[in-house]
XYZ file of C-alpha atoms in Angstrom:
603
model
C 119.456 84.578 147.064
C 119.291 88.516 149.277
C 122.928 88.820 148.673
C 122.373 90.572 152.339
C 119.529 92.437 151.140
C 116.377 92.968 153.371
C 113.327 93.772 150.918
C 112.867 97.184 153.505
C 116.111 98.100 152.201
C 116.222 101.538 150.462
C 119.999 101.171 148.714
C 121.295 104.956 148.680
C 123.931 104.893 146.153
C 126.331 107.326 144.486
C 126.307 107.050 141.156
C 129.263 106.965 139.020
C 131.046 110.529 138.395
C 131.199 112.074 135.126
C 134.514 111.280 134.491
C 134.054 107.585 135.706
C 130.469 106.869 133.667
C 132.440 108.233 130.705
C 135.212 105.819 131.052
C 132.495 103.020 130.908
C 131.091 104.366 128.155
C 134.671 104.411 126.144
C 135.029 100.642 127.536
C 131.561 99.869 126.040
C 131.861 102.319 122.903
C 130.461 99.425 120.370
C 127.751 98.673 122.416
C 126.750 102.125 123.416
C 127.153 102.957 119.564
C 124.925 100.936 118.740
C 122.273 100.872 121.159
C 121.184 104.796 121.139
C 119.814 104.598 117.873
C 117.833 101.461 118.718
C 117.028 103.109 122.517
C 115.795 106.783 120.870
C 113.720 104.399 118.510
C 112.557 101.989 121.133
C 111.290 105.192 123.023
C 109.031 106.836 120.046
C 106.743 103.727 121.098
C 106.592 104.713 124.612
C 107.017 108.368 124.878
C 104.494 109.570 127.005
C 103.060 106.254 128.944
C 105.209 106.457 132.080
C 108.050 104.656 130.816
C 111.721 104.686 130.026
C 114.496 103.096 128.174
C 117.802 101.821 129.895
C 121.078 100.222 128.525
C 123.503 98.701 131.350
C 126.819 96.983 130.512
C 127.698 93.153 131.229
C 127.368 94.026 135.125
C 123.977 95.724 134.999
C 125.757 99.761 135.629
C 123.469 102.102 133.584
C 125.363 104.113 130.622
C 122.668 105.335 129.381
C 118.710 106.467 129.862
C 115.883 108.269 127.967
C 112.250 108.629 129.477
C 109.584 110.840 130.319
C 110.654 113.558 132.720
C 107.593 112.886 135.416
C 108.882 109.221 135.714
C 112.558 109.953 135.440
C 112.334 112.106 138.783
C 110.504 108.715 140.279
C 113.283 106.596 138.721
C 115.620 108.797 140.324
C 114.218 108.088 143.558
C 115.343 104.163 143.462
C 118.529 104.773 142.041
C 117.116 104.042 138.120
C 119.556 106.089 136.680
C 123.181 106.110 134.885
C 126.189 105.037 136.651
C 124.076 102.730 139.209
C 124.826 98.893 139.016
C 121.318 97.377 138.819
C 122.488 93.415 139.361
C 120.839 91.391 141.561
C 123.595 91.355 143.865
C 123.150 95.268 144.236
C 119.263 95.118 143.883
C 118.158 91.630 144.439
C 115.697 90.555 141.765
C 114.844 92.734 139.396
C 114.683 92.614 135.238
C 117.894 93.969 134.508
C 119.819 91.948 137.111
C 117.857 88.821 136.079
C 118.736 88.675 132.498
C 122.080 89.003 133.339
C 121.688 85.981 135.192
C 120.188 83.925 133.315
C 121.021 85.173 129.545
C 117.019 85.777 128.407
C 114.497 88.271 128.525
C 113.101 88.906 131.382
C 109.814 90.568 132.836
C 109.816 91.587 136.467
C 106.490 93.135 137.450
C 105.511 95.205 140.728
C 106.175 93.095 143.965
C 108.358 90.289 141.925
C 110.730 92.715 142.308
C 112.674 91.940 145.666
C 113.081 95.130 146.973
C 109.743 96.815 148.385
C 110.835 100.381 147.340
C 110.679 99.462 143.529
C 107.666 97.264 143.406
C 106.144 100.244 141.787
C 108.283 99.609 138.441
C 107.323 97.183 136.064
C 110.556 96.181 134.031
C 111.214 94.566 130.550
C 114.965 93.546 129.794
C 116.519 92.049 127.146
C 120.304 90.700 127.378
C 122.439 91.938 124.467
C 124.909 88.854 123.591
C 128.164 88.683 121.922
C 128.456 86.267 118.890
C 130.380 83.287 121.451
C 127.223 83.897 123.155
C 128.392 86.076 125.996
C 126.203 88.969 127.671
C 127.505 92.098 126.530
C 124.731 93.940 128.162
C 120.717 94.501 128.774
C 118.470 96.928 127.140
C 115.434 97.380 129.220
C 112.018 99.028 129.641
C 111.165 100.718 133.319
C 108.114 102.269 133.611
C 104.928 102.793 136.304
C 103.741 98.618 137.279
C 99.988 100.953 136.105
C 101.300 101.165 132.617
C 101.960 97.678 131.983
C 101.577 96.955 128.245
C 101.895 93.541 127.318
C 103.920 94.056 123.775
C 106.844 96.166 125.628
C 108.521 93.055 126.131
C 108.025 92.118 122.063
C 109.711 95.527 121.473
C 112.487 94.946 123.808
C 113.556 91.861 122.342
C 113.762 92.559 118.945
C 115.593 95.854 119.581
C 118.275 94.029 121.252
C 118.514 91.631 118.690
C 118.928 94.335 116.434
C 121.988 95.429 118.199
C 122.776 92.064 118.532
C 123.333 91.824 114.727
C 125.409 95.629 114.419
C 127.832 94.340 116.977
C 128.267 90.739 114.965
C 128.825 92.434 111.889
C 131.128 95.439 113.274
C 132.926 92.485 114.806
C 134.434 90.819 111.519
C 135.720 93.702 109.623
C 138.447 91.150 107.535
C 135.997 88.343 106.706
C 133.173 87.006 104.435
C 130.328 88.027 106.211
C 127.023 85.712 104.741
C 123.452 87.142 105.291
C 120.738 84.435 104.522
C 117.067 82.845 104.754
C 114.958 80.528 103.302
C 112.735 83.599 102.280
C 114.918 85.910 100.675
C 112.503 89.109 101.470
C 113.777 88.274 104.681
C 116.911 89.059 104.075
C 118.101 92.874 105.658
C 115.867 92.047 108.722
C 115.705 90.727 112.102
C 114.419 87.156 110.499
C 118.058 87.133 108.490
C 121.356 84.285 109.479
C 124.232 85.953 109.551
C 127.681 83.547 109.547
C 131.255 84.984 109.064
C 134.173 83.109 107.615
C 137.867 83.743 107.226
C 139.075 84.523 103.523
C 140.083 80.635 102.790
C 136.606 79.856 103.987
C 136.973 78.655 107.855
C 133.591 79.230 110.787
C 134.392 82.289 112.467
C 130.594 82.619 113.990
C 127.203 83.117 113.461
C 124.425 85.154 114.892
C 121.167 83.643 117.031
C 119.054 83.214 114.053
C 121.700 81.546 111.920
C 122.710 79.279 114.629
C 119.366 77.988 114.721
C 118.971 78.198 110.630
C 122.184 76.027 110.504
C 120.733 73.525 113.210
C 123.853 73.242 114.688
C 125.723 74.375 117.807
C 128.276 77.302 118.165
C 131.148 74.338 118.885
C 129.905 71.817 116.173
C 130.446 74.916 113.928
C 134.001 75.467 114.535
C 134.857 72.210 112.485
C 132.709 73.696 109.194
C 133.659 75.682 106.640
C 131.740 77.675 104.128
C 131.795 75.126 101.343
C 130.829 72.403 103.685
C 128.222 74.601 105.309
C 126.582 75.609 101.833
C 128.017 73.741 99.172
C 129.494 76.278 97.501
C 133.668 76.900 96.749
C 134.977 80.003 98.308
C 136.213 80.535 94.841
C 132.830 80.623 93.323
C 131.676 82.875 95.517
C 134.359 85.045 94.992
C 133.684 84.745 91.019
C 129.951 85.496 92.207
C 130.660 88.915 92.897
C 133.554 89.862 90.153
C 130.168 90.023 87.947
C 128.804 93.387 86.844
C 125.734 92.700 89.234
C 125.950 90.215 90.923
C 122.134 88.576 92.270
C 120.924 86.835 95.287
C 122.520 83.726 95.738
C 121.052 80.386 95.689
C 122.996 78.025 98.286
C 121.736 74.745 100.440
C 121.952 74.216 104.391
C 123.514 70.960 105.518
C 119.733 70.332 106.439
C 119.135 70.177 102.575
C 116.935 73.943 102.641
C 117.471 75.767 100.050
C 118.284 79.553 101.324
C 118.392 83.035 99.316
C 122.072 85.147 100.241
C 124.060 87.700 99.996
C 127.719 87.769 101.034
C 129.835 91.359 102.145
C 133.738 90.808 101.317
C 135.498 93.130 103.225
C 139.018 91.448 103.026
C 141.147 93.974 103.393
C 144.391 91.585 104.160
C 142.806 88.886 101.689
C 143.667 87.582 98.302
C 140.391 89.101 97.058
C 139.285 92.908 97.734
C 135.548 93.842 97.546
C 132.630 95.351 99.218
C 129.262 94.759 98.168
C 126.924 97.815 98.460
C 123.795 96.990 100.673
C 121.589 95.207 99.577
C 117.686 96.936 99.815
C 115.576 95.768 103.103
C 113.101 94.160 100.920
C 113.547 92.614 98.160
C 110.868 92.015 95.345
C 110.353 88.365 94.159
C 108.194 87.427 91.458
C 105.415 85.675 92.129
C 105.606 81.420 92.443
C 103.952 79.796 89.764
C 101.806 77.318 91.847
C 100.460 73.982 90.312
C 96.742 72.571 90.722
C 95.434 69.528 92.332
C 95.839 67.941 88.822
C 99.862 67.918 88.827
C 99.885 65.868 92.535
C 97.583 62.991 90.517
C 100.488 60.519 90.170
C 98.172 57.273 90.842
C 98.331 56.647 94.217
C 95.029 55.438 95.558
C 95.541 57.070 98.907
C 96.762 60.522 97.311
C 93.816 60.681 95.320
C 90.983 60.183 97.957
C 92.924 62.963 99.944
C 92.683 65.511 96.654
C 89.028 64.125 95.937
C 88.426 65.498 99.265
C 90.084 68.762 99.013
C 88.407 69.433 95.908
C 85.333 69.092 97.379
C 85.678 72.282 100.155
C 87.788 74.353 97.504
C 86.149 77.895 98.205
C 83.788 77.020 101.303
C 85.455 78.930 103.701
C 86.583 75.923 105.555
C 89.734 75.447 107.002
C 91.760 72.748 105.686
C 94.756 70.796 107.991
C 97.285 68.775 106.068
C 99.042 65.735 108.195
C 101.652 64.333 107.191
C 105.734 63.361 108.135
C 108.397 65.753 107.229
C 108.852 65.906 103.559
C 105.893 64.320 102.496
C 104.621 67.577 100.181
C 102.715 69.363 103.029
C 103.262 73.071 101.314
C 103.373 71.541 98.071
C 99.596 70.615 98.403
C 98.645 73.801 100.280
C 99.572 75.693 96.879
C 97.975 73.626 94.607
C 94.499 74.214 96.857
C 95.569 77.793 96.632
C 95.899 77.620 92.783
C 92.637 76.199 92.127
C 90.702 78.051 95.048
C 88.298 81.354 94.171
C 91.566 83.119 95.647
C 93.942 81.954 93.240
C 94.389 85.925 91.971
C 95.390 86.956 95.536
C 98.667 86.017 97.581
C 99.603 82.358 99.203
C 101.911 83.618 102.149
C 103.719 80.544 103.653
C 104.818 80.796 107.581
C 107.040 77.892 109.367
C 106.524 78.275 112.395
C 109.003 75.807 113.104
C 112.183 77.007 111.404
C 111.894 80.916 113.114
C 112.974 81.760 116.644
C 110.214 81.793 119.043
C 111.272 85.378 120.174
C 110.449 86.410 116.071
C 107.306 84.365 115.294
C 105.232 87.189 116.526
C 106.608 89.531 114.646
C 106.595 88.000 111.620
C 103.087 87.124 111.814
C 101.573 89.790 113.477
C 103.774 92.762 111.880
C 105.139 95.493 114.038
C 104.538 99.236 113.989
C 106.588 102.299 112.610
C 109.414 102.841 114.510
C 109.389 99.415 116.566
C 113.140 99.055 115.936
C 115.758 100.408 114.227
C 117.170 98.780 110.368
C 116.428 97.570 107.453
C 112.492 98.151 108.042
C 112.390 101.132 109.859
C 108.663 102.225 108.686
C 107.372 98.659 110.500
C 105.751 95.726 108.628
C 102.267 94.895 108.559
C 102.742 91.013 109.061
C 102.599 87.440 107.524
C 98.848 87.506 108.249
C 98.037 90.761 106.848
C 99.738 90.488 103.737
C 97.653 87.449 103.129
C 94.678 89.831 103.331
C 92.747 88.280 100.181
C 94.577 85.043 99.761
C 95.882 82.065 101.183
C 98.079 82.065 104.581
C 99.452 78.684 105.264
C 101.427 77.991 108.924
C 103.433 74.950 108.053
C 104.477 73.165 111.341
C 101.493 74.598 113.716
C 102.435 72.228 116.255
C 105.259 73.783 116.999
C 103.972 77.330 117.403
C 104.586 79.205 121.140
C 102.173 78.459 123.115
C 101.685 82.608 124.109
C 100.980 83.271 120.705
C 98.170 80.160 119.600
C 95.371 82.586 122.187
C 96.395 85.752 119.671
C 96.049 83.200 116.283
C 92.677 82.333 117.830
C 91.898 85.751 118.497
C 92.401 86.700 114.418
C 90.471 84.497 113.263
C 87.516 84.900 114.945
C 87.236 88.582 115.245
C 89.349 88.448 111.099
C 91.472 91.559 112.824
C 94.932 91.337 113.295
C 97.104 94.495 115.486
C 100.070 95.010 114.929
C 103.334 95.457 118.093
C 102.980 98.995 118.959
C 99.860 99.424 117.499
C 96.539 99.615 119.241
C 94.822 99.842 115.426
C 93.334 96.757 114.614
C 93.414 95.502 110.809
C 90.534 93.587 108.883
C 91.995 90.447 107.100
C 90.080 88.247 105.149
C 92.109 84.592 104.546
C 91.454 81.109 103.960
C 93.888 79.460 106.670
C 95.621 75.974 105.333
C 97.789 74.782 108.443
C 100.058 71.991 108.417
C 101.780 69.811 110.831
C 103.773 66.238 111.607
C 102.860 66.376 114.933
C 99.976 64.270 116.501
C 97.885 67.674 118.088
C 96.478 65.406 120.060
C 98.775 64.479 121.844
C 99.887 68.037 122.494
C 96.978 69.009 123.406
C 97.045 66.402 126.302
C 100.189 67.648 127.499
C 99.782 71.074 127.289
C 101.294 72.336 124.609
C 98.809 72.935 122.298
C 95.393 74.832 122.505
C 92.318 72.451 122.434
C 90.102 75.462 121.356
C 92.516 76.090 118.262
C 92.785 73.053 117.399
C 88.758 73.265 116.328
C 89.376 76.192 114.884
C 91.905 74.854 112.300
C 90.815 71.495 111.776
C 87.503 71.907 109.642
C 89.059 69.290 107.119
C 91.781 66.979 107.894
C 93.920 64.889 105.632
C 96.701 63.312 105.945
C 99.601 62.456 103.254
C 100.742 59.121 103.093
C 104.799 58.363 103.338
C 107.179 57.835 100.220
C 107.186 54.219 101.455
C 103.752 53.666 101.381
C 102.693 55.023 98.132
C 102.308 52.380 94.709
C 103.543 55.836 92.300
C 106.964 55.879 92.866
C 108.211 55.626 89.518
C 105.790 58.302 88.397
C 107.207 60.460 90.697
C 110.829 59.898 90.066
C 110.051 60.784 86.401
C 108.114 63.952 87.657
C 111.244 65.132 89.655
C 114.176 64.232 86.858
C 111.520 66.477 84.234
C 111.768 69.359 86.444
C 115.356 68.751 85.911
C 116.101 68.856 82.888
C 113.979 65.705 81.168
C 117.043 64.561 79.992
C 117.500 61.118 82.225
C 116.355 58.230 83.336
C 116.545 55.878 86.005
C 118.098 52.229 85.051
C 115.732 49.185 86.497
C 118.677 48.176 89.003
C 118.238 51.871 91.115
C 114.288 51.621 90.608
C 114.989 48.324 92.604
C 116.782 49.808 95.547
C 114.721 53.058 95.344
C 111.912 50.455 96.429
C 113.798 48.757 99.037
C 114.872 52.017 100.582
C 112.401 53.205 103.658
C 112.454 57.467 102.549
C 112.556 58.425 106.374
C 113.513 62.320 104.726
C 110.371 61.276 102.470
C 109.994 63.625 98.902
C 112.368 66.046 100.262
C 115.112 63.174 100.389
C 114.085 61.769 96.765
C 114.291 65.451 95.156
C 117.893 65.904 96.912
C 118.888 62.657 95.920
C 117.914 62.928 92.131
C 119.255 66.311 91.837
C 122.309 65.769 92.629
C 122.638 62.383 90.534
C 121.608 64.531 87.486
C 124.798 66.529 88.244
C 126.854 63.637 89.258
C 125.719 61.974 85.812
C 126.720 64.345 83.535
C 126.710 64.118 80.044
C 125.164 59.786 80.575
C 121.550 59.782 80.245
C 121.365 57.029 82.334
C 121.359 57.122 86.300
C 122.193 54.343 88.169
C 123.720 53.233 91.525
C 127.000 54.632 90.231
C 125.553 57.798 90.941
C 124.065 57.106 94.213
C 125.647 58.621 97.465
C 127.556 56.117 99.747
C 125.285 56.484 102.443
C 121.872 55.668 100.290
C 123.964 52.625 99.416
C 124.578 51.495 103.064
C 121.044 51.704 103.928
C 119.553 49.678 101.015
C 122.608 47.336 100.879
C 121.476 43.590 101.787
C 122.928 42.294 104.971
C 125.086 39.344 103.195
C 128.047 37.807 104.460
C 131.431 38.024 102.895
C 131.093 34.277 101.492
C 127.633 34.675 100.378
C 127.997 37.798 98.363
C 131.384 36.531 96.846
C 131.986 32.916 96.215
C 135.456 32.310 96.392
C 136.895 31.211 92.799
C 138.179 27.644 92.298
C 140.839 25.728 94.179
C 144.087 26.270 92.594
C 144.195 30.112 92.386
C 146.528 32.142 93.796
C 145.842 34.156 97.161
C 146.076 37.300 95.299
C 143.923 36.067 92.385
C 141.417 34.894 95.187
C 141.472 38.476 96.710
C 140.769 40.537 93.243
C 138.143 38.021 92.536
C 136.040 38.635 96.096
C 136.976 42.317 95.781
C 135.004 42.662 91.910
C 132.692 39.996 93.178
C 131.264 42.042 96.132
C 131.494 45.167 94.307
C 129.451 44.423 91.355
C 126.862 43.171 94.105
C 127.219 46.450 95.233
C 126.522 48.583 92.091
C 130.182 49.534 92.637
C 129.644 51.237 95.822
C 132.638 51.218 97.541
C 131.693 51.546 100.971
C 129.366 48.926 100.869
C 131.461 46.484 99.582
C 134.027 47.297 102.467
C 131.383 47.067 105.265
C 130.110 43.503 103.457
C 133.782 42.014 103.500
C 134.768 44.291 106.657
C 137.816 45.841 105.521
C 138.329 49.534 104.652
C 137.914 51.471 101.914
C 141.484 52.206 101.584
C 142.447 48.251 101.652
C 139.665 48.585 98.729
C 141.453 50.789 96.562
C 145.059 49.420 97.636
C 144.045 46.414 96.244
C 142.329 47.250 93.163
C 145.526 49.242 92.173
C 147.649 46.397 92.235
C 145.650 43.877 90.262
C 146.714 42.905 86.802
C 146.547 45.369 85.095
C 145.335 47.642 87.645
């Protein structure tokens, strides 16, 4: 849509007055308080190349600009300067205009941009959004459409998500305030969830990259609370940090991941007062004790051809590509050819490319250059890849890696250089690549989603892992999982007997879960049987039986009520006592259930 516009149009326009652009600016004070720093930041990587750095408010008016003199007098010429409204109503399509438009970063190069007089710009915008998801403004990148520079837009993004998490956290001043990741080196950076919570615990909001940690939606949220989203009582957390020094948390996602966190209290109106001091950018883990082919030799036939087969290429060079549905032991096997590889002694550096936002994967696997935003890691990183320089890197879920980025994997291992964002220096790296995925590449290859010519790359040995259900060693690995445990229970032959009727569509993961939490539920009994089981494990395994056939009623002559508690502790110990499948099998409720049970004889 012109809006009127003619692309021969050369808008003259006033810009804002002092006095006026400064009343924006008060309007806008969080924003522009936190954007200079990232802007004066963001520019160090362009000073010099014909370039400059913009911030505009929700409605696309400039507040504030830093550039190169030579191109801020040609800026000047198309109005690219504060107090100008640069929306497309004003300007017709152009970067900043367009992201405001439609909420995502957006390049607009030479003649894409609708009027003729700017098709000399190339642009790079970012919208800055609120935590409900609102844009709150654009940070952008103008410079000569000669300069172009293909990683501009990399930089843009994550400086705006920088801001993105200042503004979220100056936003809940009286709240719990949770930082977390399933790495916990990750935590301090862009990579890091961030969710805030009133001081009994309710969803306030999370930032993009917890949203999409969480796996659930902004509204969905609302109805959570921070022990249902992490298992954890506000008042143990609180107890967490009334320690001396209190650590890293270790809490699980509704998904069942098991995150790294750290928590700010800054209730200042709460029942509990505290402030934790910031935690460092990067924090040093120990290294994982990995386990060898040997420990994965549970007896299953199919299991062992895949490790005979593994063994066989350990320290070739060749690249190995696990298949395999979710939670079948994908990165569990990538470590164990790690551990017994030649490269053992260096680092196994594990990258999902599913569970990060596309607008971070490159980052995190590429690394970024000094100065490439402002925070925790100010100096840059060098990158997932790099850091595996000498080891193992393993992408878990390469399937679902961007598209734009599979042509720059390629690239690295072929040339074994990586370069960094904002870098023109490339790095040797010398890796053994393990990749893993549940999707058939095949198939995305057909439909475009996956590179045919990486694919080749990557697949020098394939295996696949079978499913949970498929697999003759169950019991061996049920005793495997309660021994990491503890060792101190076992499974009674009535579970074993569901545990092989059940399908396992959450595969190992699922079984782990399940078991761990039984331990806990079992306490002090050594024993763990359906008692212990979850109501919804018992639905799925429980037999499809009518009410009559599960319960036979007792003889003639009985009283109703008699007949009633009879059927009731009938289909219950048919059950293994799980109450909600004995109330689907007769089709009552629970509540009629426990009404009932209360008011036998000696109930």
């Amino acid at each position: 849509m012109s809006f009127g516009l003619d692309p021969g149009d050369v808008p003259v326009e006033d810009p804002l007055g002092r006095t006026d652009l400064s009343l924006l600016i008060e309007q806008n004070r969080l924003l522009h308080r936190h954007a200079v720093p990232a802007m004066e930041t963001l520019y160090q990587q362009i000073a010099n190349t014909h370039h400059m750095v913009l911030l505009t408010d929700a409605h696309g008016v400039i507040l504030h600009s830093l550039g190169d003199d030579d191109f801020l007098e040609k800026a000047n010429r198309v109005a690219l300067q504060p107090g100008v409204a640069w929306s497309e109503r004003s300007k017709g399509t152009n970067a900043i205009g367009t992201a405001i438009v439609e909420g995502k970063p957006t390049l607009v190069h030479a003649d894409q941009h609708y009027l003729a007089a700017n098709h000399f710009l190339t642009c790079s915008a970012a919208p800055i959004m609120d935590h409900a998801g609102n844009v709150v403004g654009v940070l952008d990148v103008s410079g000569d459409r000669r300069s172009f520079h293909e990683h501009t837009m990399a930089l843009v993004r994550m400086s705006a998500l920088m801001v993105e998490n200042q503004l979220f956290s100056a936003a809940f001043e009286d709240a719990i305030t949770l930082h977390f990741h399933a790495r916990p080196e990750f935590i301090g950076t862009l990579m890091e969830g961030i969710a805030s919570f009133t001081p009994g615990g309710r969803f306030l909001a999370a930032n993009r990259s917890g949203l999409f940690q969480l796996g659930l939606s902004h509204a969905a949220l609302q109805t959570h609370s921070f022990t249902s989203l992490f298992g954890l009582p506000v008042a143990a957390l609180y107890d967490h940090y009334r320690t001396a020094s209190p650590g890293l948390l270790d809490l699980s996602l509704p998904s069942g991941v098991r995150v790294a966190a750290r928590a700010q209290l800054r209730l200042t109106h709460g029942h509990f007062q505290a402030t934790e001091p910031a935690a460092p950018a990067s924090i040093p883990q120990p290294p994982r004790r990995l386990s060898g082919l040997r420990y994965l030799r549970t007896g299953d036939a199919q299991l062992e051809q895949v490790l005979d087969r593994v063994g066989k290429v350990l320290g070739k060079g060749i690249p190995i590509m696990i298949m395999g549905e979710t939670g079948t032991g994908k990165e569990l096997l990538a470590q164990a050819i790690h551990h017994d590889s030649p490269r053992s002694q260096g680092p196994f550096v594990a990258v999902n490319c599913a569970s990060i936002p596309e607008t971070l994967i490159e980052s995190e696997l590429f690394g970024y250059e000094e100065g490439a935003f402002t925070g925790a890691r100010r100096k840059g990183a060098s990158g997932k890849i790099a850091q595996a320089a000498g080891g193992t890197l393993f992408l878990d879920e390469i399937g679902d890696m961007p598209h734009s980025l599979q042509a720059r994997l390629l690239r690295v291992l072929q040339e074994r250089v990586v370069t960094p964002l904002g870098s023109n220096k490339p790095v040797p790296v010398d890796v053994d690549v393990i990749c893993a995925t549940n999707h058939n590449l095949r198939d995305r290859i057909a439909n475009g989603l996956f590179r045919e010519d990486l694919y080749y790359r990557l697949n020098g040995l394939v295996v696949k892992l079978p499913p949970l259900r498929e697999r003759t060693d169950l019991e061996a690995v049920v005793r495997k999982i309660l021994a990491q445990e503890g060792g101190r229970h076992t499974v009674t032959p009535d579970l074993m007997r569901l545990f092989h009727q059940h399908r396992w569509p959450g595969n190992f993961r699922q079984l782990t879960n399940l078991l761990r939490t039984a331990v806990v539920m079992a306490g002090d009994e050594h024993e763990i049987g359906p008692q212990h089981m979850p109501d919804d494990f018992m639905d799925d395994v429980a037999p499809a039986v009518s009410p009559q056939a599960a319960a036979p009623l007792p003889a003639a002559g009985g009283d109703l009520e008699s007949m009633e508690h009879a059927l009731i502790e009938r289909t219950l110990r048919e059950h293994g006592g799980n109450v909600s499948a004995a109330a689907r099998a007769l089709g009552v409720s629970r509540n009629t259930i426990y009404r009932k049970l209360a008011q036998r004889p000696g109930g």
